[in-house]
Tab-separated table of C-alpha atoms and ligand atoms in Angstrom:
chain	number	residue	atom	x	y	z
L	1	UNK	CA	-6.299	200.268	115.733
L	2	UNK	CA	-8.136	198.029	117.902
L	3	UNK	CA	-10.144	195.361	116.355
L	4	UNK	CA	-11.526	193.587	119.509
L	5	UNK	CA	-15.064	192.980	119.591
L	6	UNK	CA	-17.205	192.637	122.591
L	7	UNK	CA	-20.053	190.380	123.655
L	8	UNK	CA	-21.666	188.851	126.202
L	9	UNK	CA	-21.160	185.075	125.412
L	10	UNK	CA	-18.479	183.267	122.790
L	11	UNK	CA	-19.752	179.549	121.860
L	12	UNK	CA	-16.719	177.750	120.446
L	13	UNK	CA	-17.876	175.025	118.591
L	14	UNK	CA	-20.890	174.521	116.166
L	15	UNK	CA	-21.553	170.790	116.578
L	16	UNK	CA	-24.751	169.536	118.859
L	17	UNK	CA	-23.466	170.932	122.157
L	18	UNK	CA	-22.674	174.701	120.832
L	19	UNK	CA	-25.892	174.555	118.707
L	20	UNK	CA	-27.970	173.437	121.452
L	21	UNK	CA	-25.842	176.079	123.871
L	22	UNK	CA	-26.842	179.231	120.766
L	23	UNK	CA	-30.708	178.172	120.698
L	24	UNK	CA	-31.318	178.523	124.298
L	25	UNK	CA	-29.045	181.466	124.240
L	26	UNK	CA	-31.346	183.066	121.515
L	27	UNK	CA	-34.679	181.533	123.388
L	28	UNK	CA	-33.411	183.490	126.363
L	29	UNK	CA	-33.520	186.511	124.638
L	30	UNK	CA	-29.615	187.112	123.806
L	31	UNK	CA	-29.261	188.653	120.064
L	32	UNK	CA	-26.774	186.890	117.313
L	33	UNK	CA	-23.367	189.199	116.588
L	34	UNK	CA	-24.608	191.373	119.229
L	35	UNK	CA	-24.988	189.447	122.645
L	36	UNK	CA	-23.477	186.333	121.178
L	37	UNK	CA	-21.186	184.928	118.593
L	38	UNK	CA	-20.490	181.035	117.439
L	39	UNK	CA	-17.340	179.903	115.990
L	40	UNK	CA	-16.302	177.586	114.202
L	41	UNK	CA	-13.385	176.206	112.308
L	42	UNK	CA	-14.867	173.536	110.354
L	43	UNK	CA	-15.951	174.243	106.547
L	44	UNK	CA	-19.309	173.445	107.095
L	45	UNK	CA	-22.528	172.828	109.612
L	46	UNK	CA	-22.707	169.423	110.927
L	47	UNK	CA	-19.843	169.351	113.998
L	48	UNK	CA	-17.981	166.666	113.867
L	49	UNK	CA	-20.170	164.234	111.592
L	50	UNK	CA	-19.199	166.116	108.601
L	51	UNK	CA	-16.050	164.130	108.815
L	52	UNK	CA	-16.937	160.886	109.677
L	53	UNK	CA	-16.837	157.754	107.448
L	54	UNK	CA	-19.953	157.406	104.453
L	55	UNK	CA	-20.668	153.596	105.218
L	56	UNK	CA	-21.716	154.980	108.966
L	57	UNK	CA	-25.007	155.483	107.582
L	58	UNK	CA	-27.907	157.018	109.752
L	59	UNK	CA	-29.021	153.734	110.652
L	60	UNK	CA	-26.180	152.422	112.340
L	61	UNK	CA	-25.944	155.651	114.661
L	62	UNK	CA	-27.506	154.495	117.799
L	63	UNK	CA	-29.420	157.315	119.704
L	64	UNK	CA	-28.513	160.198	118.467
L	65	UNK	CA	-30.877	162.948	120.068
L	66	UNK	CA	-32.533	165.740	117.876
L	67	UNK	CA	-31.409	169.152	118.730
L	68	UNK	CA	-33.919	171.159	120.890
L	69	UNK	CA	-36.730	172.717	119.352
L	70	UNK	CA	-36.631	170.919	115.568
L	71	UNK	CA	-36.817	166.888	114.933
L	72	UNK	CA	-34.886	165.533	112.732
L	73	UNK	CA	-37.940	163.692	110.547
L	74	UNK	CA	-37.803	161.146	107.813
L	75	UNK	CA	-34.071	160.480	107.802
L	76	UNK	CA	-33.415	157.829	104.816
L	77	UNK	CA	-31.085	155.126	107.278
L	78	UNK	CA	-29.200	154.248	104.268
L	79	UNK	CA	-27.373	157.266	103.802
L	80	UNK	CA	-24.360	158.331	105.489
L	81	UNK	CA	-24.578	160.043	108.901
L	82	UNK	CA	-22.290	162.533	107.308
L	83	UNK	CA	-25.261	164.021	105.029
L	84	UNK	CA	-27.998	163.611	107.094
L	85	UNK	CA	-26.800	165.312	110.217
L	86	UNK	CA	-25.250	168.222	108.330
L	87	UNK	CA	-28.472	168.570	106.431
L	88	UNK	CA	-30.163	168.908	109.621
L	89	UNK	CA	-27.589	171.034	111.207
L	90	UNK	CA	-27.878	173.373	108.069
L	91	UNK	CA	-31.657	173.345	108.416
L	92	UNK	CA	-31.336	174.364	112.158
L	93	UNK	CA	-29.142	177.210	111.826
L	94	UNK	CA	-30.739	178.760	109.376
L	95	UNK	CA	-34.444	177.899	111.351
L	96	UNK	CA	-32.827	179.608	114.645
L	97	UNK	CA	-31.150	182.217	112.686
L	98	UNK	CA	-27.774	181.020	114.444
L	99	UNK	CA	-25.256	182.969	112.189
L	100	UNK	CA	-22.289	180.307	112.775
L	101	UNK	CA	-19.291	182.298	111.441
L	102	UNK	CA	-16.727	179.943	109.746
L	103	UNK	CA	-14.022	178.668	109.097
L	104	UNK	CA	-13.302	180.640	112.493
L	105	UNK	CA	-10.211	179.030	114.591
L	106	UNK	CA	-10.158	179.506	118.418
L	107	UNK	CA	-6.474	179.847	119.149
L	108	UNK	CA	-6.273	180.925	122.899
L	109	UNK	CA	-8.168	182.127	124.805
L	110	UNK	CA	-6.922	184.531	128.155
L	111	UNK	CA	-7.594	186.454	130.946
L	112	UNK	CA	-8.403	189.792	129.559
L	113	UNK	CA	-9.347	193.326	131.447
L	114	UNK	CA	-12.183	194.390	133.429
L	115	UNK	CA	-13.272	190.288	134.361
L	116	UNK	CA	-13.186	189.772	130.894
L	117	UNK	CA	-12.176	186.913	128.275
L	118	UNK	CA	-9.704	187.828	125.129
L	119	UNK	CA	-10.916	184.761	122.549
L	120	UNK	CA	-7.967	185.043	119.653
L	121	UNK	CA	-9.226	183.067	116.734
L	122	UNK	CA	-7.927	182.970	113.240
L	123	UNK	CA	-10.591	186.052	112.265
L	124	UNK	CA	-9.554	188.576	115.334
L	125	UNK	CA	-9.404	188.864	119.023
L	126	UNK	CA	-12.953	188.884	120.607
L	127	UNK	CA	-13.785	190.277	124.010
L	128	UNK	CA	-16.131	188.350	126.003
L	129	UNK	CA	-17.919	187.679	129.848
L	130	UNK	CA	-18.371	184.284	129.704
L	131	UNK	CA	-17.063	181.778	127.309
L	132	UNK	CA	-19.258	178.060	126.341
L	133	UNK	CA	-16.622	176.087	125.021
L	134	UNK	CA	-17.732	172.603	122.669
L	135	UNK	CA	-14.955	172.046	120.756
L	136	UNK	CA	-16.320	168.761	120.867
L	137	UNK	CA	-13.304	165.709	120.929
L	138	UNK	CA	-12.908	164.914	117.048
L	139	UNK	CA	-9.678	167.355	116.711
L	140	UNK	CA	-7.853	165.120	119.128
L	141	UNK	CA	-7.406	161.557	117.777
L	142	UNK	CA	-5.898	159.829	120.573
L	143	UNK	CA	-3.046	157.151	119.493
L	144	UNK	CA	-1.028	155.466	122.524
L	145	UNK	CA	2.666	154.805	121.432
L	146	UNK	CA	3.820	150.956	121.121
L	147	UNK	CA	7.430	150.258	120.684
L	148	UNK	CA	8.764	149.684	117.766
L	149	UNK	CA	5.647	151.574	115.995
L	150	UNK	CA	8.223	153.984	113.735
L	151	UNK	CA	9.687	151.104	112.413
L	152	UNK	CA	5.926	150.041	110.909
L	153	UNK	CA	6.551	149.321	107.110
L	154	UNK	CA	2.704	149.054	106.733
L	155	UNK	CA	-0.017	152.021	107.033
L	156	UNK	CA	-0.689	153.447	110.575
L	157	UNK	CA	-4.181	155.131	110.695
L	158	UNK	CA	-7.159	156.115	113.350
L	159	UNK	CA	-10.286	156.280	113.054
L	160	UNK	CA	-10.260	160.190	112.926
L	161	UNK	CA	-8.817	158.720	108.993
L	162	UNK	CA	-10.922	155.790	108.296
L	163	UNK	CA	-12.778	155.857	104.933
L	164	UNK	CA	-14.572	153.077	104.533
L	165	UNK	CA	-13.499	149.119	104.227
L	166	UNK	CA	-13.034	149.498	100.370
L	167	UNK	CA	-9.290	150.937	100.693
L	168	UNK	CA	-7.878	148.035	102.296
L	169	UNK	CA	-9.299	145.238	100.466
L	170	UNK	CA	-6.356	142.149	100.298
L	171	UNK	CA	-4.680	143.794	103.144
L	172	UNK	CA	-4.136	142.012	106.810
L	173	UNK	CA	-5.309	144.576	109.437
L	174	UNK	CA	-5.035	144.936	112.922
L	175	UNK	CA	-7.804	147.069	114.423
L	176	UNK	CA	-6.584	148.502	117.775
L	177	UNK	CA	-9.455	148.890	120.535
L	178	UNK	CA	-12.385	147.698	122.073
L	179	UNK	CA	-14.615	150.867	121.533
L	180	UNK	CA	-18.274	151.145	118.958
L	181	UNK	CA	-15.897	152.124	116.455
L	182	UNK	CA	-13.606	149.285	116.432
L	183	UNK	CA	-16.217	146.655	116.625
L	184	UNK	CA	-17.914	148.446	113.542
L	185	UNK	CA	-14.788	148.811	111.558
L	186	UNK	CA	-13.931	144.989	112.268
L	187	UNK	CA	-17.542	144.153	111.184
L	188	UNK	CA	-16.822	146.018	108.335
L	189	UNK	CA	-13.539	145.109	107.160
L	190	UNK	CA	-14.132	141.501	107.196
L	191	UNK	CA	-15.740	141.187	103.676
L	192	UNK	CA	-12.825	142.733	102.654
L	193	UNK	CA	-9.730	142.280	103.968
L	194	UNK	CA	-7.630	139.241	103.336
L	195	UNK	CA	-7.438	138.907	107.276
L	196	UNK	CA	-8.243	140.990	110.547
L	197	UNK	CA	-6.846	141.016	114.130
L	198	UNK	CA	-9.098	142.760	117.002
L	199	UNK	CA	-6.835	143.800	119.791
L	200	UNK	CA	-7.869	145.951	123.020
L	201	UNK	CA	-6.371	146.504	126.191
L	202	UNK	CA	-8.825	145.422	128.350
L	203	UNK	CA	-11.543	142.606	127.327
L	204	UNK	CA	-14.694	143.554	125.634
L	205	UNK	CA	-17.766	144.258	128.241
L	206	UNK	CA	-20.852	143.227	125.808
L	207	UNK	CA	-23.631	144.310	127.097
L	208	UNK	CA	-27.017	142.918	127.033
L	209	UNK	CA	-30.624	143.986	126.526
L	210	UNK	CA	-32.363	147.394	126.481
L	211	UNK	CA	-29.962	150.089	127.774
L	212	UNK	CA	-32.750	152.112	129.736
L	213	UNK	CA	-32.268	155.229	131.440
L	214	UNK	CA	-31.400	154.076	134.251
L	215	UNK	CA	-28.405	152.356	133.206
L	216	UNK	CA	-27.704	155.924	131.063
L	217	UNK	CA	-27.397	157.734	134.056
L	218	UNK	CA	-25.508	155.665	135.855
L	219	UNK	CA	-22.869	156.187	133.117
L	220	UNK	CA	-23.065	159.612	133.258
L	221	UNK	CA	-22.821	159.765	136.922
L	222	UNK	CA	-19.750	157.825	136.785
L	223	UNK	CA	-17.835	160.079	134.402
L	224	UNK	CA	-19.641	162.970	136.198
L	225	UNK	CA	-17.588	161.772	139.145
L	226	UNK	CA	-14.321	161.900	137.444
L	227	UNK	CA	-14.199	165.723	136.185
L	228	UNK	CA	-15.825	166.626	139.618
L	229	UNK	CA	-12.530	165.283	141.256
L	230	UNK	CA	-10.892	166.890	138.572
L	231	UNK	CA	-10.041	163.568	136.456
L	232	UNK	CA	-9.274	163.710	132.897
L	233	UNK	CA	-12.987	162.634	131.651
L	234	UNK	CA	-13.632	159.154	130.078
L	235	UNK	CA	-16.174	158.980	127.601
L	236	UNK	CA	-19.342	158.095	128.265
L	237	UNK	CA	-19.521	155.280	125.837
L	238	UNK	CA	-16.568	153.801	127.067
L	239	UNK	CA	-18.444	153.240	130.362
L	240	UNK	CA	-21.500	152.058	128.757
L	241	UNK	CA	-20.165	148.774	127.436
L	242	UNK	CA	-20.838	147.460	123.817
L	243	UNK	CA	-24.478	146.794	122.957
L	244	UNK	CA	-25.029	142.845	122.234
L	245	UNK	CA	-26.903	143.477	118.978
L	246	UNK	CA	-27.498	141.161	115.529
L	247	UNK	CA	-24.700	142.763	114.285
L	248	UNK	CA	-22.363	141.853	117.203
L	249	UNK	CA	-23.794	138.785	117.710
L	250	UNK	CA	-23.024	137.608	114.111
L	251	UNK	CA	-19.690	138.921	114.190
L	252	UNK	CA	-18.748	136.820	117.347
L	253	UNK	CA	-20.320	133.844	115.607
L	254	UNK	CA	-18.113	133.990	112.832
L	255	UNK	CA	-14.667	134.935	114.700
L	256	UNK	CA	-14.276	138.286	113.314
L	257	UNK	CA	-14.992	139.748	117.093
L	258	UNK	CA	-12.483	137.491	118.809
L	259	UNK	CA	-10.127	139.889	120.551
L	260	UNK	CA	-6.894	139.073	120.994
L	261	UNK	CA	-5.148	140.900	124.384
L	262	UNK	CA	-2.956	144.382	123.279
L	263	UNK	CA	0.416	143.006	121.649
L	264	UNK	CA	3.573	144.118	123.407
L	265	UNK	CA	5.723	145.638	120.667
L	266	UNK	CA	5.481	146.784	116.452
L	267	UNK	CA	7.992	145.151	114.373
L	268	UNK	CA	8.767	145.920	110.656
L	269	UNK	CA	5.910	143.507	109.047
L	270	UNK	CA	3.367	142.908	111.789
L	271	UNK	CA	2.805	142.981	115.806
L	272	UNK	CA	4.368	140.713	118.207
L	273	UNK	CA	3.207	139.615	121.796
L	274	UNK	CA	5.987	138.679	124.949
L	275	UNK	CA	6.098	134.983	125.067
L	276	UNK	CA	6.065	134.409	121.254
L	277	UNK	CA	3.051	134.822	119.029
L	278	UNK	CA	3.505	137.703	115.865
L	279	UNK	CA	0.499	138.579	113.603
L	280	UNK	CA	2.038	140.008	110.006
L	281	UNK	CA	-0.075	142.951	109.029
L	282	UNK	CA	-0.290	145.637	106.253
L	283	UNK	CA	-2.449	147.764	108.252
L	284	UNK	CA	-2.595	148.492	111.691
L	285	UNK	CA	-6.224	151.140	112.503
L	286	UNK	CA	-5.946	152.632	115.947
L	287	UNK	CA	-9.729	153.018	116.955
L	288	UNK	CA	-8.379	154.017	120.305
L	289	UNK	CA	-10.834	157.022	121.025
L	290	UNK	CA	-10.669	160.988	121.128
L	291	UNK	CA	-9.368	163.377	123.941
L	292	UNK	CA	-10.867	166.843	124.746
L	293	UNK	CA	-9.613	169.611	122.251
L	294	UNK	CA	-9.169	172.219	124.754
L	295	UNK	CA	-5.376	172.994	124.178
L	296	UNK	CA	-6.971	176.675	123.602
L	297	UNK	CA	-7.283	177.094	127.167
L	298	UNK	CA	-3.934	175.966	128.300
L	299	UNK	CA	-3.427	179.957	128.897
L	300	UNK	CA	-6.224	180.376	131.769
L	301	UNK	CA	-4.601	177.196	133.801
L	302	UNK	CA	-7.564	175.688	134.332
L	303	UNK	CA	-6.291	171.663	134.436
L	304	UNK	CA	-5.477	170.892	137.714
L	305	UNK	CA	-2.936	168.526	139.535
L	306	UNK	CA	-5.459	165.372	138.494
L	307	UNK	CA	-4.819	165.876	134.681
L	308	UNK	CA	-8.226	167.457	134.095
L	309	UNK	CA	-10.055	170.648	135.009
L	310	UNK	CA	-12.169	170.112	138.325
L	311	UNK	CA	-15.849	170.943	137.268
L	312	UNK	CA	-19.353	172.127	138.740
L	313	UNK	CA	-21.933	170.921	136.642
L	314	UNK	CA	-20.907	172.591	133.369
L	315	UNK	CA	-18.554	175.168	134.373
L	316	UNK	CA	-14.664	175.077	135.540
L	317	UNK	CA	-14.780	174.670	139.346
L	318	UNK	CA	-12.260	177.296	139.293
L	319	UNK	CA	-14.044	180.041	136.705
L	320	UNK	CA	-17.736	180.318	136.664
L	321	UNK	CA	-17.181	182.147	133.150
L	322	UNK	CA	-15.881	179.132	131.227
L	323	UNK	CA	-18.490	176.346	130.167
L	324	UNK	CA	-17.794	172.732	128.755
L	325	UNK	CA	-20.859	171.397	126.777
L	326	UNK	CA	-20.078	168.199	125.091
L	327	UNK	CA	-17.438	167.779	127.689
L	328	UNK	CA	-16.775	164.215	129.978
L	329	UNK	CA	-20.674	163.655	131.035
L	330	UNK	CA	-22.207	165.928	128.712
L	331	UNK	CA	-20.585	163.979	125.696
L	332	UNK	CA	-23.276	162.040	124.282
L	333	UNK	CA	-26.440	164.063	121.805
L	334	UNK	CA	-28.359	163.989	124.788
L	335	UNK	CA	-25.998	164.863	127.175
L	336	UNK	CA	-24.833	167.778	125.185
L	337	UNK	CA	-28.568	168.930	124.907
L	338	UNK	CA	-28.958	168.850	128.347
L	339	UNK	CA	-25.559	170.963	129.488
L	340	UNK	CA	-26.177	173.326	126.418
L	341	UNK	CA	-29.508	174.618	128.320
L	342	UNK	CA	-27.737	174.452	131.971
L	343	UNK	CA	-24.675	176.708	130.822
L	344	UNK	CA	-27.038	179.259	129.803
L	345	UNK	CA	-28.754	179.039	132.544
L	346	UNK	CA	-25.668	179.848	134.550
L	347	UNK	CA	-24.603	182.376	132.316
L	348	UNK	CA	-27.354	184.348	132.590
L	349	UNK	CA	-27.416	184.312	136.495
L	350	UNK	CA	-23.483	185.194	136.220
L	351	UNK	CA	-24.183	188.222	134.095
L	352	UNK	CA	-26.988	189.400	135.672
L	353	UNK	CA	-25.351	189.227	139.052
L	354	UNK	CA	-22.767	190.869	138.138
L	355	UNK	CA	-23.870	193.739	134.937
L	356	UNK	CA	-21.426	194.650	132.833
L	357	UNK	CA	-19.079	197.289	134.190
L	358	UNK	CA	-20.045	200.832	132.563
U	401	FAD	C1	-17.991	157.516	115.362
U	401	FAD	C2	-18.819	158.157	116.414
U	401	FAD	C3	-20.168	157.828	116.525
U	401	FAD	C4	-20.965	158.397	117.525
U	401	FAD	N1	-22.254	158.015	117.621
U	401	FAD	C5	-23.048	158.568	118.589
U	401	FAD	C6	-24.407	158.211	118.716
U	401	FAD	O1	-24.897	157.364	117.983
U	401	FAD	N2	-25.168	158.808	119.686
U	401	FAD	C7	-24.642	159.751	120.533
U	401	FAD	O2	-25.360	160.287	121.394
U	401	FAD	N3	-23.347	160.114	120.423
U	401	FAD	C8	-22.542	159.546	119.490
U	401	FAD	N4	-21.224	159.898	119.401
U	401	FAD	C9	-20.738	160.922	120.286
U	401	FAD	C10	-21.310	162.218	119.696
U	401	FAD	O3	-20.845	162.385	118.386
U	401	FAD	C11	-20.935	163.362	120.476
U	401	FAD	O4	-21.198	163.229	121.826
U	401	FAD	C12	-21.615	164.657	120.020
U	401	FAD	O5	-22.149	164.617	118.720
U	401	FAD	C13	-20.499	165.628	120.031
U	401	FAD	O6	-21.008	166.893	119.866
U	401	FAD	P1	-20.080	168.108	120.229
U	401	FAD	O7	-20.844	169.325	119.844
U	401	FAD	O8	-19.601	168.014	121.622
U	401	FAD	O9	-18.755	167.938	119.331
U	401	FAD	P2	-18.485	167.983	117.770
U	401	FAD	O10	-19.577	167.438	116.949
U	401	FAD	O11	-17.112	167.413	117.608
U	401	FAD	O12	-18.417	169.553	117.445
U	401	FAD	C14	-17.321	170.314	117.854
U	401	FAD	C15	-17.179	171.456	116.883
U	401	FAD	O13	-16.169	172.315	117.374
U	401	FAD	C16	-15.356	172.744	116.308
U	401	FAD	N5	-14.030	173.065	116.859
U	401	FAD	C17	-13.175	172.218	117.499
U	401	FAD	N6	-12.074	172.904	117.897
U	401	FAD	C18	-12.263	174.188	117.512
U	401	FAD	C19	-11.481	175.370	117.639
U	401	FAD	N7	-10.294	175.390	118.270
U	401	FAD	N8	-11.964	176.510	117.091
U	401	FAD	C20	-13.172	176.524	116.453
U	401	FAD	N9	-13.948	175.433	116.308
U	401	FAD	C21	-13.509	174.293	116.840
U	401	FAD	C22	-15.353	171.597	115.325
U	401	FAD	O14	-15.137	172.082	114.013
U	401	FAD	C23	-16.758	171.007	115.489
U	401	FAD	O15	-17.657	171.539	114.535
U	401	FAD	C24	-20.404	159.341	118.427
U	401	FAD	C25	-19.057	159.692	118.307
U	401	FAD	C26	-18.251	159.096	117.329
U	401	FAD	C27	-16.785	159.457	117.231
């Protein structure tokens, strides 16, 4: 028996670029399980800041945009991003009448008949004309490889694992990277730990003052750039520098933000630079950043010989079916907003040009 079921559009991904890609699907008049279907494989709403640490409370997420169509009002900044964004995310799904269907896993996706797209998830194959794919980046904790890191007597951890400072109270730790997330867990850790190390590759760009719009979308040009020439994507934080806030400031002030250059090599008990210098450590927390999590589309070949998959505006140069929200410039709240509303747009000029075949 055949169990593949068709639509017009699969969103993979319910976090703020494949909610904001279903509203202005439904807005544009496409019908939930009939036109459209979002998957997901995470247990509940909220994308990927269900999973993220409880002492990253609302109040130290910096501009985080509201989805379109409902403000997120009244949010108490003390409690933890995790609740309040999934709250909202909850609220929106329902208010939009979304019909997320989880835990649903996106497997592969292929080149089916007639033009079409076969989507294989973990709940059946579905059929489909265009894909929007915002699997968002959280999946795919990124950890470079040191030598000498399997001989590590200590903990190894990333960020995609980070609790909260509490755990490693008495421990030495050496935080790995020179991202918001390293910064905060250093600024964190401090009051705890019986001694931190901040490492990163390259040396901290603080950046201060306002970060206007202008200076936004130069950023996003930037990365634009990159998947245009068909360049793995950077993110887009990574090119906007660290903001110089009270925070920051105080942390510099007191030597808990005094980066050290990357060490050279892992030993047993600690890290070790060429040309002496060793640092013992308990704990060493990679906050070295997230890839894409588009393994899923390995089958359609889309990366090309530059590492990445060569784009026009929000779809694969290569396929105007397949969409990236969330993806290299679009990987910010408001970015994903934005490319959520131009991949329907798109979509709906691709299926209208070409009507489904009888
Ligand atoms: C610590 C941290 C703080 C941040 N703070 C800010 C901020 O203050 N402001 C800002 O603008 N941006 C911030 N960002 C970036 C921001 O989170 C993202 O740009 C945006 O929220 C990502 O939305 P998304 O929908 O692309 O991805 P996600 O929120 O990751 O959603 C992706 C969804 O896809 C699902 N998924 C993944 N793979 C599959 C699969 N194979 N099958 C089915 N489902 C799948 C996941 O379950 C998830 O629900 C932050 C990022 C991090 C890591």
């Amino acid at each position: 028996m055949d169990t593949t079921r068709e639509v017009e559009v699969v969103v993979a991904g319910a976090g703020q670029a494949g909610l904001a890609a279903a509203h202005h699907l439904r807005r544009s008049g496409f019908e939930p399980d009939r036109d459209f279907v979002v998957l997901d494989h995470s247990p509940g709403p909220g994308g990927a800041w269900q999973f993220r640490w409880s002492s990253l409370t609302y109040g130290k997420v910096h501009g985080m945009h509201a989805l379109p169509g409902m403000e997120l009002t009244d949010a108490d900044p003390a409690r933890p991003s995790a609740e309040v964004i999934s709250d909202y995310f909850d609220r929106y799904e329902r208010a939009f009448d979304l019909r997320v269907r989880r835990p649903v896993d996106v497997r592969a996706v292929r080149e089916g008949p007639g033009g079409r797209l076969l989507v294989e998830t973990s709940d059946g194959v579905w059929s489909t004309r265009a894909l929007i794919n915002a699997t968002g980046t959280w999946d795919r904790p990124f950890w470079p490889r040191y030598p000498g890191q399997e001989t590590f007597r200590g903990r190894q951890l990333h960020t995609a694992r980070y609790a909260g400072p509490e755990e490693f109270a008495g421990r030495r730790v050496v935080v790995v990277g020179g991202g918001a997330s390293g910064t905060q867990h250093l600024l964190e850790l401090a009051p705890y730990a019986a001694a931190t190390t901040w490492v990163t590759r390259r040396p901290p760009v603080f950046r201060e003052g306002p970060f206007d719009e202008y200076a936004g979308r130069a950023a996003v040009a930037l990365v634009e750039e990159r998947v245009r020439q068909g360049l793995p994507p950077r993110s887009v934080v990574s090119v906007t520098g660290l903001p110089l806030n009270d925070a920051i400031r105080q942390g510099i002030e007191d030597g808990v933000l005094d980066r050290r250059p990357m060490f050279d090599r892992i030993t047993p008990d600690g890290v070790e630079w060429d040309g002496g210098g060793h640092v013992d450590a308990d704990v060493i927390l990679w906050a070295t950043g997230f890839r894409a999590a588009i393994d899923h589309l390995a089958p359609l070949r889309l990366r090309g010989p530059g590492g990445g998959i060569r784009m026009e505006g929000t779809h694969a140069a290569a396929d105007p079916r397949i969409h990236l929200v969330g993806y290299g410039p679009s990987a910010s709240t408001i970015g994903a907003n934005r490319a959520g509303r131009a991949a329907v747009r798109d979509i709906r000029r691709l299926l209208e040009r070409e009507p489904a075949a009888a």
